[in-house]
Amino acid sequence: MRAAVHQAAGTITVEDVPDAALVEPTDAVVRVLRSCICGSDLWSYRGIIDRAAGSRTGHEFIGVVTDVGAAVGTVRPGDLVVAPFAWSDNTCPACQDGVHTRCDNGGGFGAPGSDGGQGEAVRVPQADGTLVAVPGGPDGVDDALLPALLTLSDVMATGLHGAVLAGVEEGSTVAVIGDGAVGLCAVLGARAVLGAERVVLMSRHEDRAALGRTFGATDVVAERGEEGIAAVRELTGGRGVRHVVEAVGTPQSWEMALGMARVGGRVGAVGVPHTSPEIPLFPIVRNHLTVSAGIAPVRKYLPDLIERVMDGRLDPGAVFDLTLPLAQVADGYAAMDERRSIKTMLAG
Amino acid sequence: MRAAVHQAAGTITVEDVPDAALVEPTDAVVRVLRSCICGSDLWSYRGIIDRAAGSRTGHEFIGVVTDVGAAVGTVRPGDLVVAPFAWSDNTCPACQDGVHTRCDNGGGFGAPGSDGGQGEAVRVPQADGTLVAVPGGPDGVDDALLPALLTLSDVMATGLHGAVLAGVEEGSTVAVIGDGAVGLCAVLGARAVLGAERVVLMSRHEDRAALGRTFGATDVVAERGEEGIAAVRELTGGRGVRHVVEAVGTPQSWEMALGMARVGGRVGAVGVPHTSPEIPLFPIVRNHLTVSAGIAPVRKYLPDLIERVMDGRLDPGAVFDLTLPLAQVADGYAAMDERRSIKTMLAG
């Protein structure tokens, strides 16, 4: 089969690789219908973190089950499924606590030794705990819904998780730091899923700000740093926001997040730090803040989010502004690296 | 009147000072029945932080109201009252959010220009929002309960706040880092107020560990650092504790707190950092932790805690292991500085 392979920073190629196949009785094999490129894929593409030459890439995909191991009971060949970016058994203590991304038997697609999402098919470990079938199956789901379903494998669920960690609820006022796909999905999650009343999106890119408004942002602030903090405070009567979603992961974004939170507020962080930063304790103590962080346990959110997409209450598909065939995956990386695309989908 | 005065690091004296008196119509004057010395008083005593020569000391006291301003309605002369260590109006947005220690009209006893608790009387600003009367008044309350009531002005409510920030509830397993008066009160708060089932106290001082057991600690761990983390993990099936109270405020105690929390766990911090430390983001992200911190809004807890003390459900009075007259306040500082006393009460 064909799959994308990381050759070196800046170089992604599509190669012939061994067909995805069952190894364990708990595995399934999924033929990929749609996959996409993640902001985190750019870290190795840009050389910020190391990735072994020859390793597979991509961790977001939806597809059709083509084979299941003897121990698999919840999905069957022919099912249309959404895969979270990490597999999990959905039964261990961590999964029971809702932290599927720290599953005792978990792992990530595209990690060494595993298939990546950017390919024709994927071996899915722990299939029962990982895959969630879409009602209606491949023939019962309009192709127009596939982009929205694909976002559930990572960005939509991750954005929502940030808003959940930030304590967003009906009527909340929220600030979202980060106008990448995750930040934009946090806007949508805060508004359409959790019922926030007011969402301030920090964005200085007009295309992203426009999509943010479509997703429900009520205010857009272009300023950064101290000026950005001041602008958000001005919008909130000087007191700051109760709920901040941090969807970047840099020291600068943390400084903004801690600076614009209201006394007693909450910061929910899904931005993945790729250095090992520290955050200052003083503003947390002084302003009585609560800070929660973590790589989103996407699996936990899937059944509800699939239902919302299928019945039309949630439509995050517009986060994809470029669609390419797998053969042109390198063009997709380049487009995202150069910010010509917010998020690129691979189809066919 | 007589009151304790900070002369220089290591030197506290008792001096004649102007009588406490009403200044604003929202003030009350309280004649002090009992006051005490706080661990945080030792910072300036030890020269770790600067304090102006001649400034008053102490911020914990209970007493009898002797005078009230024209605008004061909730307390009257003759009332026995508990004062939180900080005054607050109990009506501003921060107070309404339960963060009385960030009151728009708040301040702290012993700060420049205000009376300290370690004296014969105290002017209390924002008396209506600050003071809470004890049912029965001075004649209806057994002197034996005064130490317990005095703890409510700071350490008992602060320890409880740490446990609340850590999310402790009925049946929880908790670790408490810090065996000072606040840590010991966190043990008591977690067990007697919030219903925790298991509380691990980190302590290597036998007298403090013994009091911790009296307060409900089910386990005591003497090790520190990596060994302390390993010991707590061993006690919890390798996974760590869901709830950690950080009652020290040093980089070392934070490292332990973050290291012993279970995946998805919570750290509640009431240790006041007197440097400006940073905390590492990586363990928070990796282990999906929630971190909450803040100087305890004692006022919020007072009505409930007074009721618990009066009906015998809560008895934190044993945290005082030395009682001295105000005239010997310097001996109390020395005793606490040299760890001969966990907490020293001043009476008479």
XYZ file of C-alpha atoms in Angstrom:
696
model
C 0.000 0.000 0.000
C 0.998 3.665 -0.258
C 1.723 5.796 2.785
C 3.436 9.063 3.661
C 6.927 8.725 5.116
C 9.076 11.257 6.952
C 12.462 11.328 5.241
C 13.982 14.381 6.883
C 12.932 17.799 8.083
C 11.089 19.394 5.168
C 10.850 16.158 3.181
C 7.747 13.971 3.190
C 7.329 11.398 0.430
C 4.741 8.783 -0.459
C 6.177 5.277 -0.608
C 5.195 1.653 -1.039
C 5.045 0.145 2.446
C 3.876 -3.232 3.782
C 0.105 -3.576 3.782
C -1.574 -2.799 7.111
C -2.383 -6.163 8.693
C -3.663 -7.713 11.912
C -0.948 -8.553 14.453
C -2.830 -8.958 17.725
C -6.326 -10.440 18.145
C -7.410 -7.030 19.471
C -6.417 -5.271 16.230
C -8.528 -4.013 13.371
C -7.455 -2.816 9.942
C -9.066 0.330 8.615
C -9.023 1.485 4.991
C -8.561 5.245 5.180
C -11.264 7.421 3.596
C -9.973 10.761 4.755
C -6.903 11.811 6.714
C -5.245 15.132 7.384
C -2.169 17.021 8.493
C -1.861 18.259 12.077
C -0.104 21.337 13.366
C 1.967 18.958 15.481
C 3.124 17.177 12.294
C 4.884 20.417 11.423
C 7.226 20.179 14.396
C 9.292 17.406 12.834
C 8.718 18.864 9.365
C 10.300 22.073 10.622
C 13.055 20.229 12.465
C 11.934 21.498 15.871
C 11.727 17.941 17.163
C 13.509 14.884 15.834
C 11.687 12.158 13.963
C 13.320 8.981 12.723
C 13.926 8.918 8.974
C 11.561 6.422 7.378
C 8.834 6.719 10.020
C 5.174 7.012 9.084
C 3.292 10.233 9.529
C -0.189 11.371 10.448
C -2.508 10.382 13.266
C -5.962 11.612 12.206
C -8.165 9.464 9.993
C -11.592 8.045 9.368
C -12.230 4.987 7.302
C -13.909 1.666 6.785
C -13.014 -1.441 8.776
C -11.719 -4.153 6.469
C -10.548 -6.777 8.958
C -10.797 -7.439 12.689
C -8.934 -9.744 15.066
C -10.624 -12.622 16.865
C -11.023 -10.631 20.088
C -12.708 -7.608 18.516
C -16.419 -7.317 19.251
C -17.624 -3.743 18.871
C -16.675 -2.974 15.266
C -17.063 -5.159 12.192
C -15.771 -5.125 8.634
C -17.781 -2.587 6.693
C -18.231 -0.166 9.582
C -17.445 3.498 9.020
C -15.300 4.484 11.987
C -13.652 7.516 13.540
C -10.237 6.836 15.066
C -8.903 9.066 17.855
C -5.271 10.017 17.274
C -4.234 7.650 20.071
C -5.427 4.130 20.701
C -6.654 3.009 24.116
C -8.328 -0.007 25.717
C -11.134 2.083 27.269
C -11.071 -0.169 30.348
C -7.887 0.556 32.354
C -7.945 2.864 35.397
C -6.767 5.853 33.355
C -9.475 5.302 30.727
C -12.054 4.871 33.473
C -10.930 8.249 34.763
C -11.488 9.668 31.280
C -7.789 10.044 30.503
C -7.600 7.753 27.476
C -4.368 9.409 26.353
C -2.640 7.819 29.360
C -4.127 4.363 28.793
C -2.102 1.508 30.271
C -2.228 -0.159 26.843
C -2.302 2.942 24.704
C -0.154 4.429 22.000
C -0.168 6.901 19.132
C -0.548 6.480 15.394
C 2.590 7.462 13.560
C 4.810 6.516 16.507
C 7.724 4.175 15.725
C 6.463 0.721 14.767
C 2.899 1.811 14.079
C 1.071 2.860 10.946
C 0.386 6.529 10.361
C -2.918 8.057 9.396
C -1.510 9.510 6.164
C -1.698 6.293 4.175
C -4.116 3.968 2.438
C -4.787 1.817 5.508
C -3.948 1.596 9.201
C -3.549 -1.225 11.695
C -5.514 -0.106 14.778
C -4.474 -1.716 18.083
C -7.076 -2.050 20.862
C -9.800 -1.684 18.246
C -12.680 -2.237 20.663
C -11.524 0.522 22.947
C -10.410 2.872 20.195
C -12.716 2.955 17.185
C -16.203 4.396 17.284
C -18.584 3.413 14.485
C -20.678 6.043 12.731
C -24.371 5.062 12.550
C -25.449 4.379 8.996
C -22.089 3.135 7.827
C -20.218 4.266 4.714
C -23.282 4.050 2.490
C -25.560 5.889 4.888
C -23.337 8.922 5.460
C -23.212 11.786 2.993
C -19.677 12.434 1.751
C -20.219 16.063 2.692
C -20.103 15.021 6.357
C -16.739 13.258 6.104
C -14.638 16.390 6.766
C -16.622 17.137 9.927
C -16.249 13.534 11.096
C -12.529 13.673 10.365
C -12.065 16.679 12.662
C -13.351 14.564 15.530
C -10.240 12.401 15.414
C -8.234 15.289 16.845
C -8.787 19.018 16.431
C -12.491 19.271 17.228
C -12.242 17.016 20.261
C -8.993 18.674 21.339
C -10.448 22.157 21.080
C -13.487 21.054 23.030
C -11.263 19.452 25.664
C -9.494 22.773 26.151
C -12.831 24.452 26.796
C -13.859 21.644 29.154
C -10.568 21.982 31.088
C -11.192 25.733 31.272
C -14.515 25.017 32.958
C -16.645 26.556 30.197
C -20.376 26.141 30.724
C -23.689 27.640 29.651
C -23.364 31.422 29.531
C -19.581 31.585 30.069
C -17.248 34.268 28.794
C -14.166 32.659 27.292
C -10.915 33.710 25.645
C -9.189 31.399 23.177
C -5.468 31.860 22.610
C -4.422 30.322 19.316
C -6.117 30.639 15.942
C -4.888 27.359 14.527
C -7.338 24.564 13.839
C -7.449 23.580 17.530
C -8.106 27.124 18.710
C -10.836 27.566 16.110
C -12.415 24.287 17.194
C -12.194 25.465 20.809
C -14.312 28.452 19.793
C -16.854 26.121 18.203
C -16.772 23.715 21.132
C -17.224 26.482 23.685
C -20.168 27.938 21.805
C -21.961 25.072 20.069
C -21.264 22.257 22.533
C -20.882 23.942 25.928
C -23.129 26.975 25.450
C -20.673 29.829 26.094
C -22.226 33.236 25.568
C -19.142 35.201 24.625
C -15.914 33.970 23.066
C -12.937 36.228 22.440
C -10.580 34.780 19.829
C -7.000 36.028 19.838
C -6.111 36.187 16.131
C -4.172 38.428 13.835
C -4.772 36.449 10.641
C -7.871 37.685 8.829
C -8.748 34.321 7.245
C -8.590 32.556 10.594
C -10.451 35.317 12.396
C -13.205 35.108 9.770
C -13.563 31.363 10.289
C -13.483 31.975 14.031
C -16.456 34.301 13.677
C -18.266 31.659 11.628
C -17.569 29.223 14.465
C -19.099 31.634 16.981
C -16.379 34.029 18.160
C -18.118 37.195 19.361
C -14.913 39.252 19.573
C -11.535 39.069 17.879
C -8.422 40.599 19.420
C -5.395 40.989 17.184
C -2.994 42.310 19.789
C -0.514 40.061 21.549
C 1.432 40.108 24.807
C 0.644 42.864 27.275
C -1.459 44.672 24.670
C -3.524 41.576 24.080
C -4.062 41.137 27.813
C -5.105 44.775 28.129
C -7.534 44.459 25.210
C -9.221 41.399 26.727
C -9.430 43.095 30.108
C -11.006 46.120 28.482
C -13.637 43.890 26.891
C -14.472 42.424 30.294
C -14.871 45.457 32.505
C -11.232 45.366 33.560
C -11.515 42.049 35.369
C -10.470 39.554 32.704
C -12.169 36.340 31.602
C -13.187 33.455 33.800
C -12.201 30.858 31.210
C -9.109 30.815 29.014
C -8.260 28.132 26.470
C -4.532 27.978 25.793
C -4.070 26.304 22.402
C -0.514 27.231 21.487
C 1.880 25.913 24.129
C 4.608 28.563 24.164
C 5.854 30.638 27.108
C 4.346 33.694 25.384
C 0.903 32.137 25.096
C 1.017 31.021 28.726
C 1.940 34.511 29.808
C -1.102 35.826 27.969
C -3.358 33.101 29.361
C -2.353 33.727 32.964
C -2.473 37.477 32.419
C -5.996 37.709 31.032
C -7.687 35.321 33.483
C -10.007 36.886 36.009
C -9.361 36.404 39.736
C -10.580 32.888 40.492
C -10.491 31.974 36.786
C -9.470 28.796 34.987
C -6.973 28.116 32.227
C -7.452 24.956 30.162
C -4.405 24.109 28.095
C -4.226 21.829 25.104
C -1.305 23.497 23.413
C 1.485 20.936 23.458
C 4.775 22.430 24.634
C 7.592 21.108 22.480
C 10.245 22.582 24.656
C 10.118 22.057 28.441
C 8.853 25.396 29.625
C 8.013 26.438 33.120
C 5.072 28.587 34.067
C 5.290 31.282 36.723
C 3.638 30.380 40.003
C 3.119 33.926 41.221
C 0.174 34.938 38.980
C -1.537 31.632 39.741
C -1.273 32.201 43.490
C -2.025 35.904 43.319
C -5.091 35.531 41.123
C -6.391 32.256 42.588
C -6.204 30.524 39.238
C -6.845 26.939 38.343
C -4.713 25.509 35.551
C -5.510 22.218 33.829
C -3.613 20.709 30.940
C -3.263 17.526 28.987
C -3.243 15.854 25.588
C -6.933 15.507 24.802
C -8.537 12.123 25.532
C -10.395 12.314 22.230
C -11.973 8.884 22.620
C -14.056 10.102 25.549
C -15.791 12.725 23.421
C -16.372 10.705 20.243
C -19.823 9.168 20.769
C -21.368 12.529 21.656
C -19.534 14.462 18.953
C -20.399 11.939 16.237
C -24.055 12.272 17.207
C -23.824 16.067 17.056
C -22.236 16.001 13.594
C -24.750 13.468 12.262
C -27.781 15.424 13.434
C -26.399 18.748 12.220
C -25.775 20.464 15.564
C -22.027 20.645 14.980
C -20.185 21.404 11.771
C -16.445 21.847 12.166
C -15.675 20.668 8.592
C -14.875 24.182 7.405
C -11.589 24.032 9.289
C -10.244 22.249 6.196
C -9.463 24.862 3.588
C -7.368 22.683 1.278
C -7.944 19.140 0.046
C -5.280 17.135 -1.761
C -4.800 13.507 -2.752
C -2.390 11.455 -0.641
C 0.107 11.586 -3.510
C 0.420 15.344 -2.921
C 0.857 15.162 0.852
C 4.141 17.089 0.560
C 2.261 20.043 -0.936
C -0.093 19.943 2.055
C 2.790 20.127 4.543
C 4.257 23.036 2.619
C 0.906 24.840 2.500
C 0.419 24.497 6.239
C 4.034 25.358 7.004
C 3.676 28.552 4.967
C 0.292 29.303 6.547
C -1.409 29.126 3.153
C -3.710 26.499 4.677
C -5.259 26.334 8.139
C -5.623 22.574 7.862
C -5.193 20.287 4.874
C -7.290 17.178 4.256
C -6.059 14.198 2.266
C -8.682 12.394 0.186
C -8.020 9.614 -2.286
C -2.183 50.079 74.389
C 0.530 47.464 74.060
C 1.345 45.730 70.780
C 4.142 43.730 69.209
C 6.409 45.637 66.849
C 8.920 44.398 64.294
C 12.195 46.181 64.964
C 14.506 44.187 62.721
C 15.032 40.616 61.606
C 15.163 38.564 64.790
C 13.901 41.372 67.010
C 10.264 41.675 68.032
C 9.411 43.909 70.995
C 6.224 44.941 72.785
C 5.663 48.695 72.795
C 3.148 51.346 73.749
C 1.289 52.272 70.570
C -1.736 54.513 69.885
C -4.985 52.902 70.984
C -6.896 51.127 68.238
C -9.700 53.491 67.195
C -12.429 53.931 64.605
C -11.369 55.808 61.485
C -14.042 54.936 58.915
C -17.755 54.421 59.632
C -17.301 50.840 58.405
C -14.680 50.100 61.092
C -14.958 48.182 64.329
C -12.515 47.970 67.214
C -11.872 44.550 68.695
C -10.226 43.876 72.064
C -8.011 40.850 71.469
C -8.665 37.744 73.570
C -6.255 35.417 71.829
C -3.786 35.903 68.984
C -0.945 33.840 67.631
C 2.194 33.669 65.544
C 2.051 32.460 61.950
C 4.675 30.590 59.968
C 4.572 33.520 57.561
C 5.512 35.887 60.421
C 8.833 34.058 60.503
C 9.777 35.203 57.010
C 10.506 38.743 58.137
C 11.768 37.474 61.503
C 14.333 35.414 59.616
C 15.124 38.250 57.214
C 13.861 36.316 54.193
C 11.541 39.169 53.292
C 11.838 42.821 54.278
C 9.506 44.394 56.794
C 9.580 48.040 57.739
C 11.116 48.692 61.168
C 8.375 49.766 63.558
C 5.571 47.939 61.776
C 3.004 45.912 63.689
C 2.951 42.154 63.542
C 0.409 39.363 63.570
C -2.766 38.825 61.596
C -4.654 36.110 63.497
C -6.924 37.008 66.391
C -10.256 36.565 68.085
C -11.732 39.049 70.494
C -14.632 41.111 71.710
C -16.030 44.058 69.787
C -15.689 47.258 71.837
C -16.756 49.887 69.328
C -18.343 50.049 65.881
C -18.651 52.783 63.269
C -21.994 54.253 62.237
C -22.236 52.086 59.124
C -21.636 48.770 60.874
C -24.724 46.580 61.201
C -23.823 42.923 61.619
C -21.645 43.032 64.748
C -22.185 44.959 67.972
C -20.103 45.871 71.002
C -19.890 42.831 73.241
C -19.868 40.288 70.408
C -17.224 37.577 70.440
C -15.816 37.560 66.913
C -13.392 35.656 64.727
C -11.380 37.829 62.358
C -9.959 36.383 59.142
C -6.345 37.425 58.595
C -7.490 39.751 55.806
C -10.417 42.135 55.804
C -12.951 42.205 52.979
C -16.295 43.829 52.154
C -17.968 40.511 51.309
C -19.930 42.237 48.532
C -17.547 43.061 45.657
C -17.309 40.798 42.587
C -14.249 38.974 43.962
C -15.982 38.302 47.295
C -19.099 37.148 45.442
C -16.859 34.707 43.626
C -15.586 33.490 47.002
C -12.164 35.079 46.648
C -12.284 37.388 49.656
C -8.512 37.673 49.685
C -8.751 39.665 46.454
C -11.536 41.942 47.696
C -11.752 45.316 45.927
C -11.725 46.946 49.375
C -9.594 44.414 51.203
C -6.320 44.448 53.083
C -4.289 42.546 55.603
C -3.746 43.000 59.324
C -0.173 43.907 60.133
C 0.334 45.574 56.743
C 1.750 49.110 56.826
C -0.738 51.528 58.365
C -2.911 48.853 59.960
C -2.978 47.296 63.392
C -1.521 43.850 63.876
C -3.179 40.930 65.608
C -0.387 40.649 68.177
C -1.583 43.473 70.386
C -4.255 44.408 72.889
C -6.753 45.678 70.324
C -7.213 45.995 66.574
C -9.017 48.409 64.289
C -10.925 46.226 61.818
C -11.823 47.864 58.492
C -14.913 46.615 56.600
C -16.206 45.145 59.853
C -19.524 43.974 58.412
C -17.837 41.999 55.682
C -14.971 40.754 57.807
C -15.954 39.772 61.333
C -18.115 36.768 62.129
C -19.761 36.636 65.556
C -19.645 33.466 67.616
C -23.107 32.457 68.897
C -23.323 32.803 72.663
C -20.873 35.673 72.932
C -17.898 35.849 75.286
C -19.878 34.680 78.294
C -21.489 31.752 76.509
C -18.309 30.244 75.080
C -16.070 28.016 77.173
C -12.496 29.350 77.318
C -11.383 25.875 76.302
C -12.844 26.535 72.830
C -10.913 29.752 72.261
C -7.814 28.064 70.802
C -9.957 26.170 68.280
C -11.800 29.372 67.329
C -8.481 31.174 66.963
C -7.232 28.621 64.398
C -10.162 29.580 62.186
C -8.664 33.008 61.585
C -5.995 31.415 59.429
C -4.447 27.961 59.674
C -7.575 25.832 59.951
C -9.382 27.650 57.147
C -6.190 27.766 55.081
C -5.556 24.050 55.470
C -9.153 23.331 54.555
C -8.894 25.609 51.530
C -5.915 23.597 50.310
C -7.990 20.434 50.512
C -10.908 22.137 48.762
C -8.603 23.347 45.959
C -7.288 19.794 45.662
C -10.849 18.606 45.059
C -11.021 16.428 48.183
C -14.414 14.871 48.796
C -16.061 11.999 50.642
C -13.875 8.908 50.370
C -10.861 10.624 48.749
C -7.244 9.580 49.086
C -5.102 12.642 49.771
C -1.456 13.495 50.326
C -0.495 16.557 52.368
C 2.929 18.084 51.813
C 3.963 20.196 54.766
C 3.703 19.329 58.467
C 3.473 22.883 59.738
C 0.248 24.126 61.290
C -1.384 24.614 57.883
C -0.475 21.139 56.667
C -1.744 19.598 59.902
C -4.990 21.538 59.565
C -5.243 20.358 55.958
C -5.189 16.799 57.292
C -7.971 17.655 59.721
C -9.951 19.537 57.097
C -9.660 16.722 54.566
C -10.796 14.130 57.093
C -13.201 15.839 59.488
C -14.758 18.426 57.161
C -14.571 16.890 53.679
C -14.738 13.190 54.539
C -11.500 11.916 52.996
C -10.900 8.227 53.673
C -7.129 8.171 53.523
C -4.656 10.975 54.198
C -0.920 10.574 53.778
C 1.033 13.215 55.710
C 4.574 13.942 54.578
C 6.431 14.559 57.852
C 9.785 13.786 59.310
C 9.223 15.441 62.688
C 7.845 12.964 65.199
C 5.883 15.542 67.238
C 4.171 16.879 64.124
C 3.530 13.423 62.730
C 1.935 12.431 66.033
C -0.390 15.431 65.956
C -1.099 14.652 62.301
C -2.251 11.171 63.299
C -4.460 12.698 65.974
C -5.931 14.918 63.259
C -6.692 11.877 61.113
C -3.614 11.085 59.015
C -3.790 7.390 58.110
C -0.197 7.213 56.848
C 2.946 9.213 57.510
C 5.833 9.319 55.028
C 9.135 10.694 56.267
C 11.022 10.549 52.973
C 11.396 13.593 50.769
C 12.065 14.275 47.094
C 12.129 11.291 44.744
C 12.068 8.894 47.700
C 8.987 10.574 49.091
C 7.267 10.378 45.704
C 8.160 6.694 45.423
C 6.853 5.986 48.928
C 3.495 7.641 48.198
C 3.215 5.796 44.897
C 3.918 2.534 46.674
C 1.100 3.273 49.118
C -1.292 3.843 46.220
C -0.713 0.838 43.991
C 1.886 2.671 41.959
C -0.531 5.234 40.561
C -0.152 8.120 43.006
C -2.852 10.124 44.782
C -5.777 11.917 43.195
C -5.526 14.864 45.596
C -2.393 16.629 46.811
C -2.322 19.577 49.213
C 0.842 21.631 48.806
C 1.350 23.567 52.046
C 4.988 24.628 51.826
C 5.516 26.769 48.728
C 9.055 25.846 47.699
C 10.279 24.440 44.365
C 11.072 21.197 46.207
C 7.570 20.824 47.603
C 6.061 21.566 44.192
C 8.260 18.927 42.612
C 6.960 16.417 45.136
C 3.351 17.521 44.675
C 3.461 17.200 40.888
C 5.404 13.960 41.147
C 3.027 12.092 43.455
C -0.255 13.108 41.795
C -2.076 10.384 39.914
C -2.856 10.837 36.203
C -5.844 13.197 36.130
C -5.151 14.332 39.700
C -5.408 17.724 41.374
C -2.923 19.779 43.348
C -4.310 22.418 45.713
C -1.657 24.842 46.883
C -1.798 27.142 49.872
C 1.919 27.291 50.501
C 2.890 30.902 49.888
C 5.983 31.173 47.710
C 8.254 33.909 49.073
C 10.526 33.775 46.118
C 9.062 33.842 42.592
C 9.380 30.243 41.558
C 8.205 28.669 38.369
C 6.619 25.271 38.113
C 7.391 22.847 35.312
C 4.662 22.533 32.722
C 5.678 19.119 31.417
C 4.414 16.952 34.322
C 1.146 18.883 34.342
C 0.580 18.216 30.644
C 1.886 14.666 30.724
C -0.192 13.627 33.726
C -3.313 15.677 32.953
C -3.085 17.528 36.243
C -5.158 20.373 37.569
C -3.339 22.889 39.737
C -5.146 25.463 41.869
C -3.538 27.948 44.209
C -4.293 31.014 46.235
C -4.131 32.739 49.600
C -7.103 31.259 51.432
C -10.310 33.300 51.444
C -10.786 32.475 55.114
C -13.928 34.608 55.469
C -15.845 32.271 53.166
C -15.334 29.318 55.482
C -15.917 31.023 58.849
C -19.665 30.552 59.454
C -19.491 26.823 58.780
C -16.252 26.297 60.686
C -17.450 28.254 63.741
C -20.535 26.047 63.830
C -18.399 22.905 63.617
C -16.159 24.037 66.468
C -19.101 25.051 68.654
C -20.934 21.752 68.235
C -17.796 19.696 68.752
C -17.356 18.263 65.245
C -14.047 20.044 64.713
C -11.232 20.572 67.200
C -8.082 22.030 65.721
C -7.026 23.710 69.009
C -4.255 21.191 69.640
C -2.194 22.826 66.910
C -1.114 25.271 69.628
C 1.582 23.632 71.710
C 2.848 26.734 73.479
C 0.943 29.597 75.110
C 2.624 32.816 76.215
C 1.468 36.259 77.326
C 1.801 39.064 74.778
C 4.719 40.427 76.810
C 6.707 37.310 75.865
C 5.899 37.399 72.161
C 9.617 37.412 71.355
C 10.003 34.051 73.071
C 7.197 32.713 70.903
C 8.932 33.806 67.701
C 12.139 32.184 68.892
C 10.340 28.959 69.811
C 8.713 28.714 66.404
C 11.873 29.741 64.588
C 13.775 26.963 66.372
C 10.944 24.487 65.762
C 10.411 24.039 69.486
C 6.786 25.028 68.908
C 4.465 24.105 66.040
C 2.357 27.194 66.699
C 2.395 29.610 69.603
C -0.697 31.279 71.048
C -0.642 34.633 72.826
C -3.096 35.034 75.690
C -3.243 37.963 78.090
